[in-house]
Short mmCIF file of C-alpha atoms in Angstrom, two decimals:
data_model
loop_
_atom_site.label_atom_id
_atom_site.label_comp_id
_atom_site.label_asym_id
_atom_site.label_seq_id
_atom_site.Cartn_x
_atom_site.Cartn_y
_atom_site.Cartn_z
CA GLN A 153 95.34 -10.46 -85.21
CA PHE A 154 93.13 -7.53 -84.43
CA SER A 155 94.34 -4.60 -82.31
CA GLY A 156 92.94 -1.44 -80.71
CA GLY A 157 94.45 1.30 -78.65
CA VAL A 158 95.74 4.82 -78.84
CA PHE A 159 98.57 6.69 -80.56
CA GLN A 160 99.97 10.15 -80.50
CA TYR A 161 99.73 11.99 -83.81
CA THR A 162 101.62 15.31 -84.10
CA GLY A 163 101.67 15.51 -87.96
CA ASP A 164 98.73 17.88 -87.97
CA ASP A 165 100.13 20.81 -85.99
CA ASN A 166 99.32 24.08 -87.81
CA THR A 167 102.69 26.00 -88.12
CA ARG A 168 100.95 29.17 -89.43
CA THR A 169 98.77 29.59 -86.37
CA SER A 170 100.96 27.61 -83.87
CA THR A 171 97.96 25.50 -82.90
CA ARG A 172 97.50 21.81 -82.41
CA THR A 173 94.69 20.21 -84.44
CA ALA A 174 94.52 16.74 -82.92
CA ASN A 175 94.09 15.49 -79.36
CA ASP A 176 97.20 14.41 -77.42
CA TRP A 177 96.14 10.74 -78.01
CA GLU A 178 93.90 9.50 -80.74
CA PRO A 179 92.03 6.09 -80.78
CA LEU A 180 93.05 3.56 -83.39
CA ILE A 181 92.14 0.10 -84.65
CA GLY A 182 94.21 -2.27 -86.71
CA PHE A 183 95.06 -5.70 -87.95
CA ASN A 184 98.22 -7.73 -88.55
CA PHE A 185 98.75 -10.65 -90.87
CA GLY A 186 101.96 -12.63 -90.85
CA TRP A 187 103.39 -16.08 -91.28
CA ASN A 188 106.15 -17.70 -89.27
CA VAL A 189 108.95 -18.83 -91.53
CA THR A 190 110.72 -20.25 -88.45
CA ASP A 191 109.45 -20.73 -84.87
CA TYR A 192 111.24 -17.44 -83.97
CA PHE A 193 110.77 -15.18 -87.03
CA ALA A 194 107.78 -13.92 -89.05
CA PRO A 195 107.31 -11.22 -91.65
CA GLU A 196 104.16 -9.36 -90.83
CA LEU A 197 101.89 -6.76 -92.53
CA GLN A 198 100.30 -4.32 -90.09
CA VAL A 199 97.64 -1.75 -90.87
CA LYS A 200 96.48 0.82 -88.26
CA TYR A 201 93.68 3.44 -88.78
CA SER A 202 92.51 6.33 -86.77
CA THR A 203 89.83 8.90 -87.35
CA ASN A 204 88.54 11.65 -85.13
CA ALA A 205 86.60 14.90 -85.53
CA ASN A 206 89.01 17.75 -84.95
CA SER A 207 88.59 21.50 -85.55
CA GLY A 208 85.18 20.93 -87.20
CA ASN A 209 86.71 18.52 -89.80
CA ARG A 210 87.33 14.81 -89.69
CA GLU A 211 90.92 13.56 -89.53
CA HIS A 212 91.94 10.19 -91.13
CA VAL A 213 95.33 8.62 -90.57
CA MET A 214 96.37 5.18 -91.84
CA ASN A 215 99.86 3.63 -91.16
CA VAL A 216 100.97 0.55 -93.17
CA ASN A 217 103.97 -1.32 -91.71
CA ILE A 218 105.93 -4.26 -92.91
CA ASN A 219 107.61 -5.65 -89.83
CA GLY A 220 110.09 -8.41 -89.09
CA VAL A 221 108.91 -10.00 -85.80
CA LEU A 222 111.36 -11.89 -83.61
CA THR A 223 109.68 -13.97 -80.88
CA PHE A 224 111.66 -15.08 -77.85
CA ILE A 225 110.64 -18.66 -77.17
CA THR A 226 112.11 -20.29 -74.01
CA ASP A 227 111.30 -23.50 -72.21
CA TYR A 228 110.49 -21.62 -69.05
CA LEU A 229 107.85 -19.38 -70.70
CA THR A 230 106.24 -22.22 -72.73
CA GLN A 231 106.20 -25.13 -70.36
CA MET A 232 102.48 -24.92 -69.38
CA LYS A 233 100.20 -26.85 -71.70
CA ASN A 234 97.38 -24.25 -72.17
CA PHE A 235 99.19 -20.99 -71.34
CA LYS A 236 102.34 -19.74 -73.03
CA VAL A 237 104.10 -16.36 -72.72
CA LEU A 238 105.68 -15.14 -75.91
CA PRO A 239 107.53 -11.82 -75.76
CA TYR A 240 108.60 -10.26 -79.07
CA VAL A 241 110.24 -7.27 -80.83
CA GLN A 242 109.49 -5.93 -84.25
CA ALA A 243 110.95 -3.40 -86.72
CA GLY A 244 110.54 -2.49 -90.27
CA PRO A 245 109.68 0.23 -92.88
CA MET A 246 106.30 1.93 -92.85
CA ALA A 247 104.16 4.41 -94.83
CA GLN A 248 101.56 6.86 -93.55
CA PHE A 249 98.55 8.12 -95.52
CA ALA A 250 96.58 10.97 -94.02
CA ALA A 251 93.80 13.47 -94.64
CA ILE A 252 93.96 16.08 -91.93
CA PRO A 253 92.05 19.29 -91.35
CA GLY A 254 93.58 22.25 -93.14
CA ASP A 255 93.97 25.82 -92.00
CA PRO A 256 90.54 27.36 -91.07
CA LEU A 257 91.18 30.33 -93.43
CA ALA A 258 92.42 28.21 -96.36
CA SER A 259 90.51 27.79 -99.61
CA ASP A 260 90.41 23.98 -99.09
CA SER A 261 89.38 22.26 -95.92
CA SER A 262 91.82 19.28 -95.93
CA ILE A 263 95.47 18.44 -96.47
CA PHE A 264 96.32 15.08 -97.98
CA LEU A 265 99.77 13.62 -97.35
CA TRP A 266 101.75 10.43 -97.49
CA ALA A 267 105.08 9.95 -95.70
CA PRO A 268 107.65 7.14 -95.39
CA GLY A 269 109.17 6.05 -92.12
CA VAL A 270 110.49 3.24 -89.87
CA SER A 271 108.87 1.50 -86.99
CA ILE A 272 110.06 -0.32 -83.85
CA GLY A 273 108.11 -2.02 -81.15
CA GLY A 274 107.68 -4.89 -78.81
CA GLY A 275 105.15 -6.66 -76.66
CA VAL A 276 104.01 -9.91 -75.22
CA ARG A 277 101.41 -12.39 -76.50
CA PHE A 278 99.74 -14.89 -74.15
CA MET A 279 98.66 -18.14 -75.86
CA VAL A 280 95.57 -19.30 -74.03
CA SER A 281 94.75 -22.34 -76.15
CA ARG A 282 96.41 -24.15 -78.96
CA TYR A 283 95.82 -21.23 -81.40
CA GLY A 284 94.20 -18.28 -79.58
CA TYR A 285 96.05 -15.49 -77.89
CA PHE A 286 95.74 -11.98 -76.48
CA GLY A 287 98.50 -9.52 -75.74
CA VAL A 288 99.81 -5.92 -75.42
CA MET A 289 102.26 -3.98 -77.54
CA ALA A 290 104.11 -0.71 -77.45
CA GLN A 291 105.25 0.69 -80.82
CA SER A 292 106.60 3.87 -82.25
CA ASP A 293 106.52 4.89 -85.87
CA PHE A 294 109.11 7.47 -86.91
CA VAL A 295 107.59 9.26 -89.87
CA CYS A 296 109.33 11.77 -92.24
CA LEU A 297 106.39 14.15 -92.82
CA PRO A 298 106.45 16.37 -95.89
CA GLU A 299 106.04 20.16 -95.69
CA LYS A 300 102.53 21.17 -96.85
CA SER A 301 101.23 24.54 -97.91
CA GLN A 302 97.78 25.96 -98.48
CA ASN A 303 96.33 29.06 -100.13
CA VAL A 304 95.37 31.46 -97.29
CA ALA A 305 93.92 34.79 -98.39
CA GLY A 306 95.72 34.57 -101.73
CA THR A 307 99.13 33.69 -100.21
CA ASN A 308 100.76 30.31 -100.16
CA GLU A 309 101.39 29.59 -96.47
CA VAL A 310 103.26 26.62 -94.88
CA ILE A 311 100.69 24.84 -92.71
CA ILE A 312 102.45 21.56 -91.89
CA GLY A 313 106.13 22.10 -91.15
CA GLY A 314 107.36 18.68 -92.12
CA GLY A 315 110.33 16.72 -90.66
CA TRP A 316 110.65 13.66 -88.48
CA SER A 317 107.72 12.87 -86.17
CA ALA A 318 107.77 10.12 -83.51
CA GLN A 319 104.29 8.60 -83.08
CA PRO A 320 104.11 6.21 -80.17
CA ALA A 321 101.24 3.76 -79.84
CA PHE A 322 99.96 1.41 -77.17
CA LEU A 323 97.74 -1.51 -78.28
CA GLY A 324 95.75 -4.44 -77.04
CA LEU A 325 95.82 -7.54 -79.29
CA ALA A 326 93.71 -10.60 -79.94
CA GLY A 327 94.16 -13.23 -82.63
CA VAL A 328 95.01 -16.71 -83.73
CA HIS A 329 98.43 -18.28 -84.33
CA PHE A 330 98.89 -21.33 -86.54
#
């Protein structure tokens, strides 16, 4: 499945200057690949990517999730031949990889980081033919960001404070289901 939407990224707030680097909501694209082991359950690999020009430097953020997806299949929601409603929930571990703009006064222009986390979400898929579907999803990744420092005027300054960061996302989906 392919997805597109927006997410809130707060991992790039500069603690030295108390300024926010990113926009409130950043655009993102992604894809999922999974396989139903039963009618109701599927493990799924999800990759989401966002890039945006911020503070004169380009920001790159990629989240990789491994979700367990539980689909609620009921007779009432699947009784029509060419249209089925399939609500679902998902959860699992995730990792974030990012290159974000550094402090404007630092000797290097970017900060590279990776961070582990967990993800929860849910949505609904609408099957419109035997295999095709579209849908919507709300998801939040809870990321444990590392503290990052940069050399600013000869002094090592903390730029990214670190700690847990909730990063909600809202996505539209389109794909095929076999």
